[in-house]
Every structure is written in C-alpha cells, then in structure tokens.
Short mmCIF file of C-alpha atoms and ligand atoms in Angstrom, two decimals:
data_model
loop_
_atom_site.label_atom_id
_atom_site.label_comp_id
_atom_site.label_asym_id
_atom_site.label_seq_id
_atom_site.Cartn_x
_atom_site.Cartn_y
_atom_site.Cartn_z
CA MET I 1 0.00 0.00 0.00
CA LYS I 2 2.74 2.40 0.98
CA PHE I 3 4.56 1.61 -2.29
CA ARG I 4 1.50 2.52 -4.31
CA LEU I 5 1.25 5.87 -2.63
CA ILE I 6 4.84 6.67 -3.48
CA ALA I 7 4.28 5.67 -7.07
CA LEU I 8 1.25 7.94 -7.27
CA ALA I 9 3.21 10.78 -5.74
CA LEU I 10 5.91 10.32 -8.37
CA ILE I 11 3.37 10.45 -11.17
CA ALA I 12 1.87 13.60 -9.68
CA ALA I 13 5.33 15.19 -9.40
CA SER I 14 6.25 14.47 -13.01
CA ALA I 15 2.89 15.79 -14.21
CA LEU I 16 3.65 19.02 -12.36
CA GLN I 17 7.01 19.28 -14.04
CA ALA I 18 5.61 19.17 -17.57
CA PRO I 19 4.98 22.93 -17.86
CA ALA I 20 8.48 23.65 -16.60
CA ALA I 21 9.90 21.78 -19.59
CA LEU I 22 8.24 24.35 -21.82
CA ALA I 23 9.59 27.30 -19.91
CA HIS I 24 13.10 27.18 -21.31
CA GLY I 25 14.97 29.63 -23.52
CA ALA I 26 12.95 30.98 -26.39
CA MET I 27 9.83 29.20 -25.19
CA THR I 28 9.22 31.81 -22.50
CA ALA I 29 8.22 34.29 -25.22
CA PHE I 30 4.43 34.66 -25.23
CA TYR I 31 4.21 36.65 -28.44
CA GLY I 32 7.18 35.39 -30.44
CA GLY I 33 9.50 38.18 -29.33
CA GLN I 34 12.97 38.29 -27.86
CA ILE I 35 13.32 37.87 -24.12
CA ALA I 36 15.64 39.59 -21.67
CA GLU I 37 15.69 38.79 -17.99
CA ILE I 38 16.75 41.61 -15.68
CA GLY I 39 16.65 40.91 -12.00
CA ALA I 40 13.17 39.63 -11.20
CA LEU I 41 11.71 40.78 -14.53
CA ARG I 42 11.25 39.17 -17.89
CA VAL I 43 10.90 41.67 -20.74
CA GLU I 44 9.67 40.50 -24.12
CA PHE I 45 10.16 42.70 -27.17
CA ALA I 46 9.03 42.43 -30.78
CA VAL I 47 9.14 44.53 -33.93
CA ARG I 48 5.98 44.57 -36.02
CA ASP I 49 5.26 46.33 -39.30
CA GLY I 50 4.61 49.88 -38.15
CA ALA I 51 5.13 49.38 -34.42
CA VAL I 52 7.25 47.98 -31.65
CA ARG I 53 5.77 45.99 -28.75
CA ALA I 54 6.99 45.22 -25.26
CA TRP I 55 5.61 43.07 -22.48
CA VAL I 56 6.85 43.07 -18.89
CA ARG I 57 6.37 40.01 -16.71
CA ASP I 58 7.88 38.63 -13.56
CA LEU I 59 9.81 35.37 -13.52
CA HIS I 60 6.53 33.51 -12.94
CA ASP I 61 5.25 35.09 -16.17
CA GLN I 62 2.75 37.27 -14.36
CA SER I 63 2.19 40.54 -16.19
CA ARG I 64 3.63 43.66 -14.46
CA PRO I 65 2.37 47.21 -15.02
CA ALA I 66 5.00 49.25 -16.83
CA SER I 67 5.40 52.53 -18.67
CA GLY I 68 8.24 54.30 -20.39
CA LYS I 69 9.76 55.09 -23.76
CA VAL I 70 11.66 53.39 -26.50
CA THR I 71 14.69 54.60 -28.43
CA LEU I 72 15.09 53.15 -31.91
CA LEU I 73 18.35 53.25 -33.83
CA LEU I 74 17.83 52.39 -37.45
CA GLY I 75 19.78 53.29 -40.54
CA GLY I 76 21.70 56.08 -38.78
CA ARG I 77 18.48 57.59 -37.40
CA LYS I 78 17.58 57.85 -33.75
CA LEU I 79 13.96 58.02 -32.68
CA ASP I 80 12.59 58.51 -29.17
CA LEU I 81 9.00 57.42 -28.79
CA PRO I 82 6.66 57.10 -25.81
CA LEU I 83 5.26 53.63 -25.12
CA THR I 84 1.53 53.52 -24.57
CA ALA I 85 -0.57 50.80 -22.96
CA ALA I 86 -1.96 48.27 -25.44
CA PRO I 87 -4.69 45.78 -24.48
CA VAL I 88 -1.79 43.55 -23.43
CA GLY I 89 1.64 45.09 -22.91
CA LEU I 90 3.08 48.28 -24.36
CA LYS I 91 3.19 49.66 -27.87
CA ALA I 92 4.79 52.49 -29.86
CA GLU I 93 3.82 53.14 -33.44
CA ALA I 94 7.02 53.61 -35.39
CA PRO I 95 8.29 53.75 -38.98
CA VAL I 96 9.78 50.26 -38.75
CA SER I 97 9.09 46.85 -40.22
CA ALA I 98 9.74 43.32 -39.08
CA LYS I 99 12.35 43.08 -41.86
CA ASP I 100 14.45 45.98 -40.54
CA LYS I 101 17.80 45.83 -38.87
CA LEU I 102 17.52 47.95 -35.77
CA ALA I 103 18.79 48.45 -32.25
CA VAL I 104 16.37 49.29 -29.49
CA ILE I 105 16.64 50.63 -25.97
CA LEU I 106 13.61 50.32 -23.75
CA ASN I 107 13.63 52.73 -20.82
CA LEU I 108 10.87 51.49 -18.58
CA GLU I 109 9.47 52.24 -15.20
CA VAL I 110 8.17 49.12 -13.53
CA GLU I 111 6.48 49.59 -10.15
CA GLY I 112 8.47 52.76 -9.50
CA LYS I 113 11.82 51.34 -10.56
CA PRO I 114 13.73 52.28 -13.71
CA VAL I 115 14.59 49.36 -15.98
CA SER I 116 16.65 49.71 -19.14
CA VAL I 117 16.89 46.90 -21.71
CA ARG I 118 18.51 46.67 -25.12
CA PHE I 119 17.50 44.49 -28.04
CA ILE I 120 18.82 44.04 -31.55
CA GLN I 121 16.87 42.79 -34.51
CA GLY I 122 19.12 41.55 -37.29
CA ASP I 123 18.70 42.02 -41.01
CA LEU I 124 16.33 39.65 -42.78
CA ALA I 125 18.27 37.59 -45.31
CA ALA I 126 16.37 37.28 -48.59
CA PRO I 127 17.91 34.34 -50.45
CA ALA I 128 17.53 33.54 -54.14
CA LEU I 129 14.43 31.37 -54.51
CA SER I 130 13.92 28.29 -56.67
CA THR I 131 10.78 28.20 -58.82
CA ARG I 132 9.10 26.06 -56.18
CA ALA I 133 10.15 28.34 -53.30
CA GLU I 134 9.01 31.42 -55.24
CA ALA I 135 5.61 29.80 -55.75
CA GLY I 136 5.66 29.06 -52.02
CA ARG I 137 6.50 32.69 -51.23
CA GLN I 138 3.46 33.86 -53.20
CA ALA I 139 1.15 31.37 -51.51
CA PHE I 140 2.62 32.26 -48.11
CA GLU I 141 2.06 35.95 -48.78
CA ALA I 142 -1.57 35.29 -49.75
CA VAL I 143 -2.50 32.76 -47.06
CA CYS I 144 -0.07 32.89 -44.12
CA ALA I 145 1.53 36.34 -43.94
CA ALA I 146 -1.45 38.00 -42.25
CA CYS I 147 -0.56 36.02 -39.14
CA HIS I 148 3.08 34.95 -39.52
CA GLY I 149 4.24 38.14 -41.26
CA SER I 150 5.80 38.78 -44.67
CA ALA I 151 9.17 38.56 -42.91
CA LEU I 152 8.10 35.26 -41.24
CA ARG I 153 8.88 37.02 -37.97
CA GLY I 154 5.37 36.96 -36.55
CA THR I 155 2.61 39.54 -36.12
CA GLU I 156 0.00 40.34 -33.49
CA ASN I 157 -1.92 37.28 -34.80
CA GLY I 158 0.69 34.56 -34.95
CA PRO I 159 4.22 33.47 -34.07
CA PRO I 160 7.45 33.78 -36.06
CA LEU I 161 8.30 30.81 -38.25
CA LEU I 162 11.93 31.97 -38.35
CA HIS I 163 12.32 30.46 -34.94
CA PRO I 164 14.44 27.58 -33.61
CA ALA I 165 11.28 25.76 -32.52
CA TYR I 166 10.21 25.39 -36.16
CA ALA I 167 13.61 24.80 -37.81
CA ALA I 168 14.45 21.62 -39.71
CA GLY I 169 15.57 19.04 -37.16
CA SER I 170 13.47 20.57 -34.39
CA ALA I 171 10.49 18.96 -32.67
CA HIS I 172 8.33 20.65 -35.34
CA GLY I 173 9.45 18.75 -38.43
CA ASP I 174 8.10 18.89 -41.97
CA ASP I 175 5.15 16.72 -40.91
CA VAL I 176 4.09 19.26 -38.28
CA ILE I 177 4.31 22.15 -40.73
CA LEU I 178 2.30 20.24 -43.34
CA ALA I 179 -0.25 19.25 -40.69
CA ALA I 180 -0.64 22.90 -39.65
CA MET I 181 -1.36 23.80 -43.27
CA ALA I 182 -3.88 20.95 -43.61
CA ASN I 183 -5.70 21.35 -40.29
CA GLY I 184 -4.53 24.44 -38.43
CA ALA I 185 -2.99 23.97 -34.98
CA GLN I 186 -4.10 24.08 -31.39
CA SER I 187 -2.37 26.72 -29.33
CA HIS I 188 0.41 25.11 -27.32
CA MET I 189 3.46 27.35 -27.49
CA TRP I 190 2.33 30.97 -27.46
CA LYS I 191 -0.51 33.24 -26.35
CA PHE I 192 -1.97 33.89 -29.80
CA GLY I 193 -4.67 31.27 -29.54
CA ASP I 194 -5.33 28.49 -32.05
CA MET I 195 -4.30 28.60 -35.70
CA PRO I 196 -7.44 28.10 -37.78
CA LYS I 197 -7.30 25.83 -40.82
CA PRO I 198 -5.79 28.09 -43.50
CA LYS I 199 -8.11 29.12 -46.34
CA GLY I 200 -7.02 29.38 -49.96
CA LEU I 201 -4.17 26.89 -50.38
CA LYS I 202 -4.51 24.93 -53.62
CA ALA I 203 -3.52 21.28 -53.96
CA GLY I 204 0.25 20.88 -53.81
CA GLN I 205 0.91 24.42 -52.61
CA ASP I 206 1.66 23.12 -49.12
CA GLN I 207 4.91 21.63 -50.44
CA ASP I 208 5.81 24.96 -52.10
CA VAL I 209 5.18 26.84 -48.86
CA LEU I 210 7.22 24.30 -46.90
CA ALA I 211 10.12 24.75 -49.35
CA TYR I 212 9.90 28.53 -48.94
CA ILE I 213 9.83 28.34 -45.13
CA ARG I 214 12.88 26.02 -45.12
CA VAL I 215 14.88 28.24 -47.51
CA MET I 216 14.12 31.32 -45.44
CA GLN I 217 15.01 29.54 -42.19
CA LYS I 218 18.29 28.30 -43.61
CA ALA I 219 19.27 31.71 -45.01
CA ASN I 220 18.53 33.20 -41.60
CA GLY I 221 20.71 30.85 -39.59
CA LEU I 222 18.10 28.23 -38.74
CA GLY I 223 19.20 25.47 -41.07
CA GLY I 224 19.80 21.79 -40.81
CA ALA I 225 21.13 20.90 -37.40
CA ALA I 226 18.81 20.25 -34.49
CA GLN I 227 18.15 23.65 -32.93
CA ASP I 228 15.66 22.68 -30.30
CA THR I 229 16.20 19.20 -29.03
CA ALA I 230 14.72 19.93 -25.63
CA PRO I 231 11.80 17.72 -24.66
CA HIS I 232 8.67 19.45 -25.82
CA ALA I 233 5.33 18.57 -24.36
CA GLY I 234 1.98 19.22 -25.92
CA HIS I 235 2.08 17.61 -29.33
CA GLY I 236 -0.77 15.25 -28.69
CA HIS I 237 -2.86 16.91 -31.40
CA HIS I 238 -0.41 16.28 -34.21
C1 LIG B 301 -5.26 33.36 -38.66
C2 LIG B 301 -3.85 33.34 -38.34
C3 LIG B 301 -2.99 32.28 -38.96
C4 LIG B 301 -2.86 31.95 -40.30
C5 LIG B 301 -3.61 32.53 -41.49
C6 LIG B 301 -1.83 30.94 -40.35
N1 LIG B 301 -1.36 30.67 -39.10
FE1 LIG B 301 0.07 29.34 -38.62
N2 LIG B 301 -0.22 29.69 -36.64
C7 LIG B 301 -1.06 30.65 -36.13
C8 LIG B 301 -0.98 30.62 -34.69
C9 LIG B 301 -1.74 31.52 -33.76
C10 LIG B 301 -0.07 29.58 -34.35
C11 LIG B 301 0.43 29.21 -32.96
C12 LIG B 301 -0.19 27.99 -32.31
C13 LIG B 301 0.55 27.71 -31.00
O1 LIG B 301 0.38 28.47 -30.03
O2 LIG B 301 1.32 26.77 -30.97
C14 LIG B 301 0.38 29.01 -35.61
C15 LIG B 301 1.25 27.95 -35.70
C16 LIG B 301 1.80 27.51 -36.87
C17 LIG B 301 2.76 26.44 -36.98
C18 LIG B 301 3.23 25.56 -35.83
C19 LIG B 301 2.20 24.42 -35.70
C20 LIG B 301 2.37 23.49 -34.55
O3 LIG B 301 1.68 22.47 -34.57
O4 LIG B 301 3.15 23.76 -33.63
C21 LIG B 301 3.09 26.33 -38.30
C22 LIG B 301 4.09 25.37 -38.90
C23 LIG B 301 2.31 27.32 -39.02
N3 LIG B 301 1.54 28.01 -38.13
C24 LIG B 301 2.38 27.52 -40.39
C25 LIG B 301 1.44 28.27 -41.10
C26 LIG B 301 1.41 28.34 -42.53
C27 LIG B 301 2.42 27.70 -43.44
C28 LIG B 301 0.33 29.10 -42.87
C29 LIG B 301 -0.20 29.40 -44.25
C30 LIG B 301 -0.52 28.27 -45.07
C31 LIG B 301 -0.28 29.55 -41.63
N4 LIG B 301 0.42 29.01 -40.58
C32 LIG B 301 -1.39 30.38 -41.53
C33 LIG B 301 -1.84 31.51 -36.85
C34 LIG B 301 -2.03 31.46 -38.22
#
C-alpha cells in the first residue's frame, strides 16, 4: 500500500514538471518576441510592421504594469517614442518593419523602478528562390503572412516561423508544418490562440510553402542541425 502511494506521488510530481519543460529559452516568449531577464523581470520585445511591442512580466510570467519610452536606432536615425498601454503590454507606433535591422533601448518604469533593456533585430536575409520556393512565397504571402508576417517574424496574430522551434531538425518537423497547413494547430506554445485551418491553399501548394519556409530559415541561420532538441510537451494533437 505504501509503495502505491509513493508511485502515485511520483506520477503527480512528473505531471507538475511538464509545464516547466516548456519554460526554457525561447519558449518563454508569449508573443514570439525576444526575451531579456533583468533581476526579477522578464521583458519581451518584438518589432511589427509599423510598431514595436513590449511586455513586462515577472519570472513567474505574471504581467507587471509598466510605462516608459523606446529609443530606436535604425539606418543612422535615432527616434525617441513614448510607449503607450496596449490591451496587453506596451506599444509604440514607429516607422519600422519586421524586416528591418535595428537596435532598441527600452527605458521602462516598472512599479516605481527604472529598468533599461537593449534588443537588436538583425537584417532579414532574402535568399535567391527556386521556382518552387518562389511559388511558395506567393502562396505564403496570400494565405499565411497575415498572421506569420511577410518577414516570417510573426505579427500580433501569430508566431514567427523563423524560430528555432520550427527549424528543420526541431520537434516541429516537416510533418508538423504540413499538418498545420492541412488542419490548423491548437495553441500550445504561445498566447496567440489556435491557428485556424488556412483558407485558400490549392492542392500541392503546401509543399511549395514548406520549401519557402525552409529556404528562409536556412538563409537566416536556422538550417539543418537540431536547434531545439529539448523535450517538448503538448504535441498530442499532431
Ligand atoms: C489566422 C492566423 C494564422 C494563419 C492565417 C496561419 N497561421 Fe500558422 N499559426 C497561427 C498561430 C496563432 C499559431 C500558434 C499555435 C501555437 O500556439 O502553438 C500558428 C502555428 C503555426 C505552426 C506551428 C504548428 C504546430 O503544430 O506547432 C506552423 C508550422 C504554421 N503556423 C504555419 C502556417 C502556414 C504555413 C500558414 C499558411 C498556409 C499559416 N500558418 C497560416 C496563426 C495562423
């Protein structure tokens, strides 16, 4: 009897650990952004087309009220912009795009304390495309870009696909990408909600889109080798 109780306790303990396995490295991003941890805070930052976004959380991923400004350095220009409260997190409209190379300094005030964080977004590499990948680019633009972005770096509606979690050799292999195109996907990595079944892909275009995603990943440093070999829970729906 005693043995059974211990066994049950072990099962309970490993069930509790499952979420912790997700909370590693890039996975702590809720909205596909970059993460910096400063003291007891976790700051997520992302560049969108026409805006920058920031989210301030504690190390338990509880949202923290914050205000402040952002300084953008792009193409020799320096811009200081106030951050305003968005429905979730902070936002500044800015003449930037997700493709841009830019450096960013967030000067925040979080619960009365000043917090300064820097981020860099690198250039987007635009490789030469094969006929198939070019067809994939066009289909991606028409069907996927509204959520994953023309730069594949994510939007307010969906995560970046230029991300280690989706690279070749990761837990999200070709089969997962094709399945997402066929069926959509249940939310399990981010806070965007579910991906609905995409509308408008013609027969065979899924392979073109896959080729395009892989070429873009490879050109942007996410090729080949396993990038995310960490155990990854939550793929029961695939
Ligand atoms: C309406 C918005 C939307 C559209 C359109 C969309 N996606 Fe998604 N996609 C999402 C969201 C949201 C997620 C994140 C689900 C999660 O939290 O894991 C996602 C996840 C994914 C994933 C990861 C799937 C998984 O099982 O982990 C892939 C791959 C993907 N999308 C590819 C595509 C491709 C390719 C297209 C175009 C054919 C596309 N998506 C169109 C919103 C969208």
